[in-house]
Amino acid sequence: MKHSFYIICIFFIFILHCYGIDNYNNFQESYVEIRCGKLKDGFFPIRYDEENEEVYIGLKTLFYFLELYDVDVDLESLNISYNVFGENKKIKLKSHESFIDDDELYVSTKVLKDKFKFKNINFDFSMLGLGIVPDFILPYEERERSKIERLRLEAKKELEKKKDFIEMPKRFITPGFIKLFYNSYDFNKKGDLSYEFGNQFLYGSLYLQGRFERRNIVEYGNLTYNNIVADNDLVLGNIYLDVPHFINTDSNILGFTFSNNRTYYFKEGSFTVIKGEAEGAETIELYSGSFLLDYIHPTGKNFEFKISDGNMSDYYILKIYYSNGVIEERKVFSINDLNILERGKNKVNIQFGKGTKNGYLQSNFNILHGVTNNITLGVGNRILTSEKGRRYSFIENDILLNTRHKIFPTVIELKNYHEITHKENNYNLNIIQKYKEWQLNLTYETYSKYIFYENGVKNYKSVSLGKNFKNNYLEVGVNKETLYRLGINKNIYTYWSTYKLAPIYFSLKLEKSLENISNRYAIYPTISYYGYFSTVVEGKFVKENNSRWTNSYNLKIRKRNVQLIKDKLYGDIGLFFKYYSDRHTYRYGVDFNIKLDDFIYARVNSNVTKRENGKSDTGNGIEINKIFALKKPSLKLDNNSSVTSSVIYGNIFLDKNSNGVYDEGDLPLENGIVIIDGMKFKSDKQGRYIASGISSPRTIELEIDRKSIDPMIKATFKKLKIRTESSGQLRVDIPLDIISIVSGNIYNGLKLPENKFSRKLALINIQLIKDNTIVSEIKPEFDGLYFFEDVFPGKYKIKFSYLGPEKYKFSTKEIDVNIDTSGKESGDYFEGYDTELITGEVK
């Protein structure tokens, strides 16, 4: 019986081999949507074996769809050969694997996948969709790669040569902008009048801040030359001093800096400190991945976050909301990528000046150089004076290594500070070792006698082991600190954070002192939420020397852009609450800011403070500000704008004579919307728009919102790239032109059956050309109809090309088209540009 079964199977296979697929005449012919990467055809022919639920695909048609035109299909020998970027491929089919119909060789999807090296072929019977993934590079993919590489190189060259950018001019001096502030911290007391001023001065950006009092007329100011060399800025005046964390100095100095640093990251014990500068920032949020850790409202240009360890990613994200509506994101890399440069790249930091509080001279000189893509070396010299008046002179050496190993990536950062005067060495070493979801952190810091007299720390050691698992991060660590005169302090801690409750983030840090002297316990829970509103809740519970637990709470809630009057009036509202059990005090309050059209910006706050003596104080304050363009004070500017931001203005108009210039006869467009980096600005009745508060200096993109204009008109450009300058102004008129539709038909001069002719149409390419430049490129519909949309007035050529192997031609290969809409205010439909696909001579 068993032998009989084998014989039957062998006989069946023999029959198939000899006679092939003989019932294909019963297969249904259907047209489906085929997709392969970015290639798509909504009218692709297939044959369908309904009885066995099998799909058969024509090889010639498929290869033409994949743009593999160098293909030879021998229907007699069933040999297929084709070429993919110089590599010849040959396939031999057996008779039972295919069938021939209408001069086409059909194979099943299974045969196609097995014989022709396709990774995946999937047919959706419900949606009539065929998806294929080849195991070789297709011509369009190679074109995409080449195009991306070409665009990248061109963009780099254009950026270097500053082509294709509209640049705001740099001036010797401009009137600039002034912003006036009135602050009253108590309605019953006299308020404070202050100002900010920004303009272009000596071809740089000048910023001044002060109060209208004789001794405080200028409290802070600097002159900045952006990107003066490579990406480095030169700043003269008040600057932020970058110093080692173990030296306590005045960080605000009066002098100059040459660098591109705006954010600083360093470790402080078991905490991470992130500092930076963001002039004009209203709110700054700190994220790990997509989860909010904390947010602050900076009162000046400088800001600082101090957070527990346990970052689940290699970097933090700062989301900075500026008062002008601009949102900036900055990545703050941890040690994993900190200052590790590409080979041949350099990073320079030069600072010199004196402290604004004590007048002590301070200087920094550091340079980092990428020796390889994995190793960065640095050297520098620091001459610093602490707030205690102690002078330090360091030679700094840096070694940074990132192995970038796929399984065991290791990052090492070693800093040596050699104190020249006392000939003492100080070392900071950080090592991070990763393995899959595990991360080992080692820190070792040791300080010489002259240094620990200043900061009180002789050495600091810590080791921690962390692991990511299912949206959770768990870390256990031990640290030991040897303090001058105070002995040794040891702690063990556990840190846990979870994103499991997204969009809620929760973290918990537990600390236990290993010294019997203090016998200290500490618990730090944090809950944050980012969504409809932003919320951060922080707690601190401490017990020391068998005393009672003390605790404190900090709650912050903020909702941005609350709509008060639809599409007209918006405001931000914030609530806060702070409580300290050891002092039996608490404080709570509310602040609310609102923009009153373009007239003024107002912020009102109210808070209640309960003191240790049981008395409560209530404070009510108000802040009002107004910005003016000194050249034209009546100009309506957004009062949230910074004085160092730029202004772009102009007219939106229908360009009647298509010359791109706003002149006599052109029609201004009301309620046209200009979009600049997500911000929208509307034109008035005269077609004028003013875009103020543009973050500068940087490159922005300007475009017109198509939804705000008639669908039959369009801007003559898609996007404009503009290089802005601080406190700069630029006029950009936006011409709109009428657009029309151009259409025609490709007729069947071959006298083929309709289904066969549709396959030939899929191999036709049609170009719209103006001034020897291809404006648009399309394929005809399955019935031969083609059309070009959004065609501006002018003279064009329509050019037809057949991409198949046959020597087919067109009755008219090129057609001249003149799109004339003069005297009209809307576009037209130009049709009748027809041709025939034929085998004869071209007319």
mmCIF file of C-alpha atoms in Angstrom, residues 389-689:
data_model
loop_
_atom_site.group_PDB
_atom_site.id
_atom_site.type_symbol
_atom_site.label_atom_id
_atom_site.label_comp_id
_atom_site.label_asym_id
_atom_site.label_seq_id
_atom_site.Cartn_x
_atom_site.Cartn_y
_atom_site.Cartn_z
ATOM 1 C CA GLY A 389 39.520 84.176 46.534
ATOM 2 C CA ARG A 390 41.633 81.035 46.012
ATOM 3 C CA ARG A 391 43.475 81.033 42.676
ATOM 4 C CA TYR A 392 43.822 77.896 40.565
ATOM 5 C CA SER A 393 45.939 77.286 37.481
ATOM 6 C CA PHE A 394 45.200 74.005 35.707
ATOM 7 C CA ILE A 395 46.605 72.127 32.751
ATOM 8 C CA GLU A 396 43.723 69.903 31.655
ATOM 9 C CA ASN A 397 44.091 66.680 29.676
ATOM 10 C CA ASP A 398 41.140 64.719 28.288
ATOM 11 C CA ILE A 399 40.917 61.209 26.903
ATOM 12 C CA LEU A 400 37.551 59.994 25.591
ATOM 13 C CA LEU A 401 37.038 56.519 24.171
ATOM 14 C CA ASN A 402 33.916 54.924 22.758
ATOM 15 C CA THR A 403 34.499 51.389 21.455
ATOM 16 C CA ARG A 404 31.037 51.348 19.791
ATOM 17 C CA HIS A 405 31.208 47.563 20.043
ATOM 18 C CA LYS A 406 27.874 46.013 19.069
ATOM 19 C CA ILE A 407 27.707 43.620 22.046
ATOM 20 C CA PHE A 408 29.903 45.257 24.691
ATOM 21 C CA PRO A 409 30.000 49.004 23.973
ATOM 22 C CA THR A 410 32.333 50.747 26.413
ATOM 23 C CA VAL A 411 32.717 54.469 27.020
ATOM 24 C CA ILE A 412 35.628 55.878 29.008
ATOM 25 C CA GLU A 413 36.150 59.514 29.956
ATOM 26 C CA LEU A 414 39.331 60.463 31.811
ATOM 27 C CA LYS A 415 40.141 64.027 32.836
ATOM 28 C CA ASN A 416 43.361 65.082 34.505
ATOM 29 C CA TYR A 417 43.607 68.516 36.138
ATOM 30 C CA HIS A 418 47.224 69.356 36.945
ATOM 31 C CA GLU A 419 47.453 72.307 39.353
ATOM 32 C CA ILE A 420 50.598 74.095 38.135
ATOM 33 C CA THR A 421 51.378 76.269 41.131
ATOM 34 C CA HIS A 422 51.289 73.448 43.695
ATOM 35 C CA LYS A 423 52.243 70.679 41.221
ATOM 36 C CA GLU A 424 49.289 68.510 42.207
ATOM 37 C CA ASN A 425 47.157 66.185 40.087
ATOM 38 C CA ASN A 426 43.407 65.634 40.211
ATOM 39 C CA TYR A 427 41.551 62.947 38.294
ATOM 40 C CA ASN A 428 37.964 62.384 37.162
ATOM 41 C CA LEU A 429 37.246 58.970 35.630
ATOM 42 C CA ASN A 430 33.919 57.728 34.281
ATOM 43 C CA ILE A 431 33.397 54.299 32.694
ATOM 44 C CA ILE A 432 30.188 52.948 31.216
ATOM 45 C CA GLN A 433 29.981 49.311 30.104
ATOM 46 C CA LYS A 434 26.842 48.024 28.412
ATOM 47 C CA TYR A 435 25.721 44.499 27.639
ATOM 48 C CA LYS A 436 22.295 44.100 26.041
ATOM 49 C CA GLU A 437 19.897 45.636 28.594
ATOM 50 C CA TRP A 438 22.499 45.891 31.358
ATOM 51 C CA GLN A 439 24.629 48.928 32.120
ATOM 52 C CA LEU A 440 27.574 49.164 34.543
ATOM 53 C CA ASN A 441 28.722 52.612 35.700
ATOM 54 C CA LEU A 442 31.995 53.344 37.486
ATOM 55 C CA THR A 443 33.056 56.765 38.761
ATOM 56 C CA TYR A 444 36.286 57.666 40.480
ATOM 57 C CA GLU A 445 37.292 61.196 41.486
ATOM 58 C CA THR A 446 40.325 62.127 43.537
ATOM 59 C CA TYR A 447 41.464 65.625 44.536
ATOM 60 C CA SER A 448 44.752 67.012 45.841
ATOM 61 C CA LYS A 449 45.198 68.892 49.093
ATOM 62 C CA TYR A 450 44.936 72.360 47.564
ATOM 63 C CA ILE A 451 41.648 71.406 45.874
ATOM 64 C CA PHE A 452 39.937 69.618 48.759
ATOM 65 C CA TYR A 453 40.602 72.581 50.997
ATOM 66 C CA GLU A 454 38.202 74.347 48.603
ATOM 67 C CA ASN A 455 35.458 71.803 47.958
ATOM 68 C CA GLY A 456 35.884 69.564 51.017
ATOM 69 C CA VAL A 457 36.002 66.316 48.998
ATOM 70 C CA LYS A 458 39.178 64.201 48.996
ATOM 71 C CA ASN A 459 37.804 61.483 46.762
ATOM 72 C CA TYR A 460 34.532 60.092 45.504
ATOM 73 C CA LYS A 461 33.873 56.529 44.299
ATOM 74 C CA SER A 462 30.701 54.972 43.017
ATOM 75 C CA VAL A 463 29.603 51.833 41.216
ATOM 76 C CA SER A 464 26.125 51.067 39.928
ATOM 77 C CA LEU A 465 24.426 48.385 37.883
ATOM 78 C CA GLY A 466 21.243 49.088 35.953
ATOM 79 C CA LYS A 467 18.921 47.162 33.674
ATOM 80 C CA ASN A 468 16.088 48.012 31.285
ATOM 81 C CA PHE A 469 13.156 45.627 31.213
ATOM 82 C CA LYS A 470 9.690 46.090 29.734
ATOM 83 C CA ASN A 471 9.510 49.908 30.007
ATOM 84 C CA ASN A 472 11.173 49.817 33.409
ATOM 85 C CA TYR A 473 14.636 50.746 34.570
ATOM 86 C CA LEU A 474 16.157 49.437 37.811
ATOM 87 C CA GLU A 475 19.502 50.546 39.203
ATOM 88 C CA VAL A 476 21.407 49.660 42.364
ATOM 89 C CA GLY A 477 24.470 51.619 43.392
ATOM 90 C CA VAL A 478 26.980 52.247 46.167
ATOM 91 C CA ASN A 479 29.016 55.410 46.628
ATOM 92 C CA LYS A 480 31.753 56.385 49.045
ATOM 93 C CA GLU A 481 32.868 59.932 49.721
ATOM 94 C CA THR A 482 35.916 60.902 51.796
ATOM 95 C CA LEU A 483 35.431 64.404 53.168
ATOM 96 C CA TYR A 484 38.026 66.784 54.558
ATOM 97 C CA ARG A 485 37.745 66.879 58.386
ATOM 98 C CA LEU A 486 34.326 65.134 58.293
ATOM 99 C CA GLY A 487 35.489 61.574 57.578
ATOM 100 C CA ILE A 488 33.915 59.018 55.302
ATOM 101 C CA ASN A 489 30.345 59.011 54.031
ATOM 102 C CA LYS A 490 28.951 55.813 52.462
ATOM 103 C CA ASN A 491 25.555 55.345 50.877
ATOM 104 C CA ILE A 492 23.675 52.651 49.074
ATOM 105 C CA TYR A 493 20.757 53.486 46.822
ATOM 106 C CA THR A 494 18.136 51.879 44.626
ATOM 107 C CA TYR A 495 16.552 53.715 41.744
ATOM 108 C CA TRP A 496 13.490 52.570 39.809
ATOM 109 C CA SER A 497 11.643 54.325 37.027
ATOM 110 C CA THR A 498 8.819 53.088 34.849
ATOM 111 C CA TYR A 499 7.101 54.127 31.626
ATOM 112 C CA LYS A 500 4.620 51.294 31.993
ATOM 113 C CA LEU A 501 1.831 53.716 32.896
ATOM 114 C CA ALA A 502 2.496 55.974 29.878
ATOM 115 C CA PRO A 503 1.919 58.885 29.515
ATOM 116 C CA ILE A 504 2.596 58.900 33.265
ATOM 117 C CA TYR A 505 6.221 58.600 34.350
ATOM 118 C CA PHE A 506 7.072 57.391 37.848
ATOM 119 C CA SER A 507 10.437 57.138 39.565
ATOM 120 C CA LEU A 508 11.499 56.234 43.088
ATOM 121 C CA LYS A 509 14.915 56.607 44.664
ATOM 122 C CA LEU A 510 15.749 55.039 48.040
ATOM 123 C CA GLU A 511 18.954 55.967 49.881
ATOM 124 C CA LYS A 512 20.445 54.439 53.024
ATOM 125 C CA SER A 513 23.540 55.687 54.793
ATOM 126 C CA LEU A 514 26.024 52.934 55.672
ATOM 127 C CA GLU A 515 27.501 55.030 58.460
ATOM 128 C CA ASN A 516 26.083 54.548 61.967
ATOM 129 C CA ILE A 517 26.892 58.151 62.797
ATOM 130 C CA SER A 518 24.134 59.623 60.630
ATOM 131 C CA ASN A 519 21.926 56.550 60.187
ATOM 132 C CA ARG A 520 20.151 58.447 57.411
ATOM 133 C CA TYR A 521 17.269 57.225 55.266
ATOM 134 C CA ALA A 522 15.910 59.155 52.263
ATOM 135 C CA ILE A 523 13.083 58.524 49.790
ATOM 136 C CA TYR A 524 12.600 60.580 46.608
ATOM 137 C CA PRO A 525 9.418 59.792 44.610
ATOM 138 C CA THR A 526 8.587 61.625 41.386
ATOM 139 C CA ILE A 527 5.456 61.476 39.228
ATOM 140 C CA SER A 528 5.102 63.378 35.991
ATOM 141 C CA TYR A 529 2.530 63.545 33.233
ATOM 142 C CA TYR A 530 2.663 65.118 29.809
ATOM 143 C CA GLY A 531 -0.455 65.318 27.691
ATOM 144 C CA TYR A 532 -3.431 67.623 27.932
ATOM 145 C CA PHE A 533 -1.463 69.504 30.586
ATOM 146 C CA SER A 534 1.996 69.170 32.180
ATOM 147 C CA THR A 535 2.281 67.948 35.763
ATOM 148 C CA VAL A 536 5.260 67.232 38.007
ATOM 149 C CA VAL A 537 4.967 65.997 41.604
ATOM 150 C CA GLU A 538 8.170 65.655 43.634
ATOM 151 C CA GLY A 539 8.495 64.381 47.169
ATOM 152 C CA LYS A 540 11.321 64.114 49.683
ATOM 153 C CA PHE A 541 11.198 62.027 52.885
ATOM 154 C CA VAL A 542 14.231 62.043 55.182
ATOM 155 C CA LYS A 543 14.913 60.406 58.541
ATOM 156 C CA GLU A 544 18.196 61.036 60.350
ATOM 157 C CA ASN A 545 19.635 59.877 63.722
ATOM 158 C CA ASN A 546 16.411 58.183 64.833
ATOM 159 C CA SER A 547 14.514 61.450 64.593
ATOM 160 C CA ARG A 548 11.114 61.829 63.030
ATOM 161 C CA TRP A 549 10.584 61.692 59.301
ATOM 162 C CA THR A 550 10.623 65.099 57.622
ATOM 163 C CA ASN A 551 9.002 65.551 54.266
ATOM 164 C CA SER A 552 8.469 68.101 51.574
ATOM 165 C CA TYR A 553 6.293 68.219 48.465
ATOM 166 C CA ASN A 554 6.461 70.178 45.259
ATOM 167 C CA LEU A 555 3.515 70.156 42.843
ATOM 168 C CA LYS A 556 3.490 71.976 39.498
ATOM 169 C CA ILE A 557 0.663 71.954 36.945
ATOM 170 C CA ARG A 558 0.637 73.927 33.717
ATOM 171 C CA LYS A 559 -1.665 74.124 30.726
ATOM 172 C CA ARG A 560 -0.430 75.932 27.625
ATOM 173 C CA ASN A 561 -2.493 77.707 24.961
ATOM 174 C CA VAL A 562 -5.878 77.612 26.664
ATOM 175 C CA GLN A 563 -8.344 78.984 24.114
ATOM 176 C CA LEU A 564 -10.345 81.814 25.700
ATOM 177 C CA ILE A 565 -11.919 83.249 22.568
ATOM 178 C CA LYS A 566 -11.984 80.990 19.522
ATOM 179 C CA ASP A 567 -9.070 81.615 17.147
ATOM 180 C CA LYS A 568 -8.374 84.973 18.812
ATOM 181 C CA LEU A 569 -7.354 84.843 22.454
ATOM 182 C CA TYR A 570 -5.149 82.303 24.167
ATOM 183 C CA GLY A 571 -3.528 82.085 27.572
ATOM 184 C CA ASP A 572 -1.361 79.846 29.770
ATOM 185 C CA ILE A 573 -2.344 78.918 33.293
ATOM 186 C CA GLY A 574 -0.167 77.385 35.996
ATOM 187 C CA LEU A 575 -0.686 76.155 39.574
ATOM 188 C CA PHE A 576 1.923 75.308 42.192
ATOM 189 C CA PHE A 577 2.078 74.032 45.763
ATOM 190 C CA LYS A 578 5.117 73.583 48.051
ATOM 191 C CA TYR A 579 5.152 72.147 51.572
ATOM 192 C CA TYR A 580 7.970 71.691 54.152
ATOM 193 C CA SER A 581 7.064 69.650 57.251
ATOM 194 C CA ASP A 582 10.196 70.528 59.236
ATOM 195 C CA ARG A 583 9.333 74.220 59.077
ATOM 196 C CA HIS A 584 5.540 73.743 59.029
ATOM 197 C CA THR A 585 5.342 76.089 56.090
ATOM 198 C CA TYR A 586 3.694 75.877 52.734
ATOM 199 C CA ARG A 587 3.205 78.008 49.671
ATOM 200 C CA TYR A 588 0.673 77.797 46.859
ATOM 201 C CA GLY A 589 -0.390 80.018 44.044
ATOM 202 C CA VAL A 590 -1.485 80.529 40.470
ATOM 203 C CA ASP A 591 -0.081 82.415 37.533
ATOM 204 C CA PHE A 592 -1.857 83.324 34.329
ATOM 205 C CA ASN A 593 -0.553 84.987 31.199
ATOM 206 C CA ILE A 594 -2.528 86.327 28.284
ATOM 207 C CA LYS A 595 -1.864 88.111 25.017
ATOM 208 C CA LEU A 596 -4.323 90.924 24.371
ATOM 209 C CA ASP A 597 -4.377 90.934 20.559
ATOM 210 C CA ASP A 598 -1.171 92.652 19.431
ATOM 211 C CA PHE A 599 -1.412 95.366 22.062
ATOM 212 C CA ILE A 600 0.180 94.078 25.293
ATOM 213 C CA TYR A 601 1.190 90.886 27.022
ATOM 214 C CA ALA A 602 0.115 90.495 30.648
ATOM 215 C CA ARG A 603 0.959 87.940 33.309
ATOM 216 C CA VAL A 604 -0.812 87.876 36.666
ATOM 217 C CA ASN A 605 0.248 85.762 39.645
ATOM 218 C CA SER A 606 -1.081 85.269 43.128
ATOM 219 C CA ASN A 607 0.426 83.225 45.956
ATOM 220 C CA VAL A 608 -0.081 82.503 49.629
ATOM 221 C CA THR A 609 2.807 81.699 52.001
ATOM 222 C CA LYS A 610 2.383 80.335 55.524
ATOM 223 C CA ARG A 611 5.428 81.008 57.718
ATOM 224 C CA GLU A 612 6.771 79.142 60.778
ATOM 225 C CA ASN A 613 5.127 81.643 63.127
ATOM 226 C CA GLY A 614 1.723 80.669 61.740
ATOM 227 C CA LYS A 615 1.146 83.908 59.894
ATOM 228 C CA SER A 616 0.174 83.911 56.261
ATOM 229 C CA ASP A 617 1.261 86.369 53.588
ATOM 230 C CA THR A 618 -0.546 86.927 50.330
ATOM 231 C CA GLY A 619 1.234 88.295 47.300
ATOM 232 C CA ASN A 620 -0.357 89.506 44.092
ATOM 233 C CA GLY A 621 1.768 90.617 41.185
ATOM 234 C CA ILE A 622 1.476 91.631 37.577
ATOM 235 C CA GLU A 623 3.867 91.790 34.657
ATOM 236 C CA ILE A 624 3.108 93.772 31.502
ATOM 237 C CA ASN A 625 5.327 94.057 28.463
ATOM 238 C CA LYS A 626 5.212 95.702 25.067
ATOM 239 C CA ILE A 627 7.689 95.477 22.177
ATOM 240 C CA PHE A 628 8.401 98.221 19.644
ATOM 241 C CA ALA A 629 10.317 98.376 16.384
ATOM 242 C CA LEU A 630 12.230 101.633 16.792
ATOM 243 C CA LYS A 631 12.277 102.257 13.048
ATOM 244 C CA LYS A 632 8.481 102.078 12.914
ATOM 245 C CA PRO A 633 6.863 102.030 16.391
ATOM 246 C CA SER A 634 3.369 101.597 14.930
ATOM 247 C CA LEU A 635 4.332 98.198 13.470
ATOM 248 C CA LYS A 636 2.180 95.467 15.024
ATOM 249 C CA LEU A 637 4.540 92.939 16.560
ATOM 250 C CA ASP A 638 3.860 89.930 18.740
ATOM 251 C CA ASN A 639 4.673 91.061 22.291
ATOM 252 C CA ASN A 640 5.963 87.579 23.054
ATOM 253 C CA SER A 641 8.779 88.210 20.578
ATOM 254 C CA SER A 642 12.338 88.510 21.757
ATOM 255 C CA VAL A 643 14.325 91.624 20.885
ATOM 256 C CA THR A 644 16.955 89.400 19.258
ATOM 257 C CA SER A 645 14.447 87.594 17.032
ATOM 258 C CA SER A 646 13.828 88.710 13.454
ATOM 259 C CA VAL A 647 10.865 89.994 11.472
ATOM 260 C CA ILE A 648 9.783 88.945 7.972
ATOM 261 C CA TYR A 649 7.090 90.969 6.237
ATOM 262 C CA GLY A 650 5.681 91.534 2.766
ATOM 263 C CA ASN A 651 2.660 91.212 0.494
ATOM 264 C CA ILE A 652 0.684 88.212 -0.675
ATOM 265 C CA PHE A 653 -0.710 88.970 -4.122
ATOM 266 C CA LEU A 654 -2.073 87.506 -7.347
ATOM 267 C CA ASP A 655 0.650 88.141 -9.911
ATOM 268 C CA LYS A 656 -1.423 89.194 -12.940
ATOM 269 C CA ASN A 657 1.533 89.632 -15.305
ATOM 270 C CA SER A 658 3.531 86.656 -13.919
ATOM 271 C CA ASN A 659 6.687 88.716 -13.386
ATOM 272 C CA GLY A 660 7.127 87.835 -9.707
ATOM 273 C CA VAL A 661 7.051 91.495 -8.615
ATOM 274 C CA TYR A 662 4.293 93.298 -6.721
ATOM 275 C CA ASP A 663 3.399 96.077 -9.137
ATOM 276 C CA GLU A 664 0.443 97.915 -10.635
ATOM 277 C CA GLY A 665 -2.466 95.677 -11.562
ATOM 278 C CA ASP A 666 -1.634 92.892 -9.122
ATOM 279 C CA LEU A 667 -4.382 91.916 -6.673
ATOM 280 C CA PRO A 668 -3.599 91.768 -2.901
ATOM 281 C CA LEU A 669 -4.866 88.643 -1.163
ATOM 282 C CA GLU A 670 -6.637 88.939 2.200
ATOM 283 C CA ASN A 671 -6.497 86.159 4.824
ATOM 284 C CA GLY A 672 -3.656 84.348 3.117
ATOM 285 C CA ILE A 673 -1.646 82.397 5.697
ATOM 286 C CA VAL A 674 2.138 82.280 5.711
ATOM 287 C CA ILE A 675 3.691 79.351 7.589
ATOM 288 C CA ILE A 676 7.163 79.731 9.084
ATOM 289 C CA ASP A 677 8.412 76.760 11.099
ATOM 290 C CA GLY A 678 4.880 75.838 12.154
ATOM 291 C CA MET A 679 3.835 79.386 13.109
ATOM 292 C CA LYS A 680 1.039 80.972 11.063
ATOM 293 C CA PHE A 681 0.691 84.624 10.064
ATOM 294 C CA LYS A 682 -2.379 86.020 8.252
ATOM 295 C CA SER A 683 -2.470 88.822 5.689
ATOM 296 C CA ASP A 684 -4.746 91.866 6.085
ATOM 297 C CA LYS A 685 -7.064 93.526 3.549
ATOM 298 C CA GLN A 686 -4.109 95.041 1.726
ATOM 299 C CA GLY A 687 -2.451 91.618 1.490
ATOM 300 C CA ARG A 688 0.242 92.579 4.003
ATOM 301 C CA TYR A 689 1.585 90.075 6.511
#
